[in-house]
PDB file of C-alpha atoms and ligand atoms in Angstrom:
ATOM      1  CA  MET M   1     154.159 129.495 110.476  1.00  0.00           C
ATOM      2  CA  PRO M   2     155.638 132.952 111.424  1.00  0.00           C
ATOM      3  CA  ILE M   3     153.422 134.603 113.967  1.00  0.00           C
ATOM      4  CA  PHE M   4     154.656 137.930 115.168  1.00  0.00           C
ATOM      5  CA  GLU M   5     153.733 139.695 118.002  1.00  0.00           C
ATOM      6  CA  TYR M   6     153.448 143.455 117.921  1.00  0.00           C
ATOM      7  CA  GLN M   7     152.892 146.354 120.466  1.00  0.00           C
ATOM      8  CA  CYS M   8     151.316 149.535 119.093  1.00  0.00           C
ATOM      9  CA  ASN M   9     153.301 152.571 120.194  1.00  0.00           C
ATOM     10  CA  ARG M  10     150.106 154.797 119.535  1.00  0.00           C
ATOM     11  CA  CYS M  11     147.413 152.890 121.479  1.00  0.00           C
ATOM     12  CA  GLY M  12     149.716 150.611 123.502  1.00  0.00           C
ATOM     13  CA  ARG M  13     147.723 147.398 122.609  1.00  0.00           C
ATOM     14  CA  GLU M  14     149.449 144.135 121.619  1.00  0.00           C
ATOM     15  CA  PHE M  15     148.140 141.716 118.835  1.00  0.00           C
ATOM     16  CA  ALA M  16     149.422 138.924 116.871  1.00  0.00           C
ATOM     17  CA  GLN M  17     149.972 138.986 113.105  1.00  0.00           C
ATOM     18  CA  LEU M  18     150.641 136.065 110.646  1.00  0.00           C
ATOM     19  CA  ILE M  19     153.389 137.059 108.324  1.00  0.00           C
ATOM     20  CA  LEU M  20     153.683 135.173 105.154  1.00  0.00           C
ATOM     21  CA  ASN M  21     156.592 137.222 103.440  1.00  0.00           C
ATOM     22  CA  SER M  22     158.603 140.185 104.230  1.00  0.00           C
ATOM     23  CA  LYS M  23     156.397 142.423 102.177  1.00  0.00           C
ATOM     24  CA  GLU M  24     153.460 141.815 104.485  1.00  0.00           C
ATOM     25  CA  GLU M  25     155.627 142.548 107.290  1.00  0.00           C
ATOM     26  CA  LYS M  26     156.505 145.961 106.276  1.00  0.00           C
ATOM     27  CA  GLU M  27     152.629 146.484 105.822  1.00  0.00           C
ATOM     28  CA  VAL M  28     151.672 145.481 109.345  1.00  0.00           C
ATOM     29  CA  ARG M  29     149.273 147.961 111.061  1.00  0.00           C
ATOM     30  CA  CYS M  30     147.851 148.030 114.300  1.00  0.00           C
ATOM     31  CA  LYS M  31     144.560 146.114 114.192  1.00  0.00           C
ATOM     32  CA  PHE M  32     142.916 148.643 116.721  1.00  0.00           C
ATOM     33  CA  CYS M  33     143.931 152.086 115.614  1.00  0.00           C
ATOM     34  CA  LYS M  34     145.481 151.253 112.125  1.00  0.00           C
ATOM     35  CA  SER M  35     148.828 152.886 113.275  1.00  0.00           C
ATOM     36  CA  ASN M  36     151.968 151.705 111.664  1.00  0.00           C
ATOM     37  CA  ASP M  37     154.073 152.859 114.579  1.00  0.00           C
ATOM     38  CA  LEU M  38     154.734 149.501 115.968  1.00  0.00           C
ATOM     39  CA  MET M  39     157.067 147.513 118.150  1.00  0.00           C
ATOM     40  CA  LYS M  40     157.846 143.986 117.297  1.00  0.00           C
ATOM     41  CA  LEU M  41     157.698 141.571 120.119  1.00  0.00           C
ATOM     42  CA  ILE M  42     158.942 138.235 120.274  1.00  0.00           C
ATOM     43  CA  SER M  43     157.125 135.451 117.931  1.00  0.00           C
ATOM     44  CA  SER M  44     155.031 132.751 119.334  1.00  0.00           C
ATOM     45  CA  PHE M  45     157.254 130.287 117.571  1.00  0.00           C
ATOM     46  CA  SER M  46     160.476 131.478 119.031  1.00  0.00           C
ATOM     47  CA  VAL M  47     158.699 131.391 122.798  1.00  0.00           C
ATOM     48  CA  HIS M  48     157.839 127.823 122.356  1.00  0.00           C
ATOM     49  CA  GLN M  49     161.331 127.058 121.083  1.00  0.00           C
ATOM     50  CA  ALA M  50     162.916 128.836 123.897  1.00  0.00           C
ATOM     51  CA  GLU M  51     160.530 127.499 126.552  1.00  0.00           C
ATOM     52  CA  SER M  52     161.703 123.848 126.099  1.00  0.00           C
ATOM     53  CA  SER M  53     165.282 124.734 125.610  1.00  0.00           C
ATOM     54  CA  ARG M  54     165.406 127.152 128.685  1.00  0.00           C
ATOM     55  CA  LEU M  55     163.664 124.634 130.754  1.00  0.00           C
ATOM     56  CA  ALA M  56     166.183 121.919 130.079  1.00  0.00           C
ATOM     57  CA  ASP M  57     168.957 124.481 130.705  1.00  0.00           C
ATOM     58  CA  PHE M  58     167.504 125.786 133.910  1.00  0.00           C
ATOM     59  CA  ASP M  59     168.597 123.007 136.336  1.00  0.00           C
ATOM     60  CA  ALA M  60     172.103 123.205 135.250  1.00  0.00           C
ATOM     61  CA  SER M  61     172.764 125.960 137.785  1.00  0.00           C
ATOM     62  CA  LYS M  62     175.297 127.666 135.853  1.00  0.00           C
ATOM     63  CA  PRO M  63     175.934 131.171 135.962  1.00  0.00           C
ATOM     64  CA  ARG M  64     174.479 132.902 133.137  1.00  0.00           C
ATOM     65  CA  GLY M  65     174.821 136.363 131.466  1.00  0.00           C
ATOM     66  CA  ASP M  66     172.363 139.399 132.098  1.00  0.00           C
ATOM     67  CA  ASP M  67     170.667 138.634 128.793  1.00  0.00           C
ATOM     68  CA  PHE M  68     169.647 135.203 129.743  1.00  0.00           C
ATOM     69  CA  TYR M  69     167.647 136.413 132.876  1.00  0.00           C
ATOM     70  CA  LYS M  70     166.386 139.289 131.067  1.00  0.00           C
ATOM     71  CA  ASP M  71     165.167 137.383 128.249  1.00  0.00           C
ATOM     72  CA  SER M  72     163.897 134.300 130.357  1.00  0.00           C
ATOM     73  CA  ARG M  73     162.026 136.518 132.731  1.00  0.00           C
ATOM     74  CA  ASN M  74     160.301 138.398 129.802  1.00  0.00           C
ATOM     75  CA  ILE M  75     159.355 135.213 128.085  1.00  0.00           C
ATOM     76  CA  GLY M  76     157.801 133.539 130.995  1.00  0.00           C
ATOM     77  CA  LEU M  77     155.715 136.619 132.159  1.00  0.00           C
ATOM     78  CA  TRP M  78     154.840 137.290 128.409  1.00  0.00           C
ATOM     79  CA  ALA M  79     154.012 133.916 127.470  1.00  0.00           C
ATOM     80  CA  LYS M  80     151.606 133.202 130.528  1.00  0.00           C
ATOM     81  CA  LYS M  81     150.076 136.657 129.800  1.00  0.00           C
ATOM     82  CA  ARG M  82     149.441 135.708 126.104  1.00  0.00           C
ATOM     83  CA  MET M  83     148.264 132.219 126.968  1.00  0.00           C
ATOM     84  CA  LYS M  84     145.896 133.436 129.476  1.00  0.00           C
ATOM     85  CA  GLU M  85     144.543 136.200 126.998  1.00  0.00           C
ATOM     86  CA  MET M  86     144.025 133.531 124.283  1.00  0.00           C
ATOM     87  CA  GLY M  87     142.579 131.032 126.815  1.00  0.00           C
ATOM     88  CA  VAL M  88     145.200 128.452 126.438  1.00  0.00           C
ATOM     89  CA  ASP M  89     145.905 126.186 129.548  1.00  0.00           C
ATOM     90  CA  LEU M  90     149.082 124.587 129.570  1.00  0.00           C
ATOM     91  CA  GLY M  91     148.567 123.628 133.051  1.00  0.00           C
ATOM     92  CA  PRO M  92     151.243 123.013 135.735  1.00  0.00           C
ATOM     93  CA  LYS M  93     154.194 122.916 133.404  1.00  0.00           C
ATOM     94  CA  MET M  94     153.552 126.536 132.311  1.00  0.00           C
ATOM     95  CA  ASP M  95     153.210 127.610 135.825  1.00  0.00           C
ATOM     96  CA  GLU M  96     156.403 125.918 137.030  1.00  0.00           C
ATOM     97  CA  ILE M  97     158.343 127.639 134.012  1.00  0.00           C
ATOM     98  CA  VAL M  98     157.123 131.093 135.019  1.00  0.00           C
ATOM     99  CA  GLU M  99     157.533 130.352 138.767  1.00  0.00           C
ATOM    100  CA  ARG M 100     161.238 129.419 137.980  1.00  0.00           C
ATOM    101  CA  GLY M 101     161.630 133.068 136.354  1.00  0.00           C
ATOM    102  CA  ARG M 102     160.143 134.728 139.127  1.00  0.00           C
ATOM    103  CA  THR M 103     162.224 133.291 141.904  1.00  0.00           C
ATOM    104  CA  GLY M 104     165.684 133.192 142.809  1.00  0.00           C
ATOM    105  CA  LYS M 105     168.289 135.284 140.906  1.00  0.00           C
ATOM    106  CA  ILE M 106     165.913 136.175 138.201  1.00  0.00           C
ATOM    107  CA  LEU M 107     163.731 138.105 140.801  1.00  0.00           C
ATOM    108  CA  GLU M 108     166.798 139.925 142.202  1.00  0.00           C
ATOM    109  CA  ASP M 109     167.650 140.958 138.752  1.00  0.00           C
ATOM    110  CA  TYR M 110     163.925 142.100 138.282  1.00  0.00           C
ATOM    111  CA  GLU M 111     163.888 144.273 141.282  1.00  0.00           C
ATOM    112  CA  LYS M 112     166.785 146.424 140.051  1.00  0.00           C
TER     113      LYS M 112
HETATM  114 ZN1   ZN I   1     147.275 151.055 117.954  1.00  0.00          ZN
END
């Protein structure tokens, strides 16, 4: 099920919206202030997929492009934040994924 995350450019709040078709996607408005000035974030579905594949990839210790680190970092932090907000506890596995994203090379990239 395609659930998209949006950030409102007007009030800055984030919310999730279930999108059943492309027509609905165009009519999405902020749940808080009804603005249609929205920035689309990554979907929950994509995050779920990315987590497992990225976790599998991580131990390979191969050099990655900038996009990989940028993306992985965002997903880790974002996902943890979302899970917390939604009251979902994925346990140590989630923490491990996020911690990997916060240490080592990724951290160096983050500090720039
Ligand atoms: Zn808003």
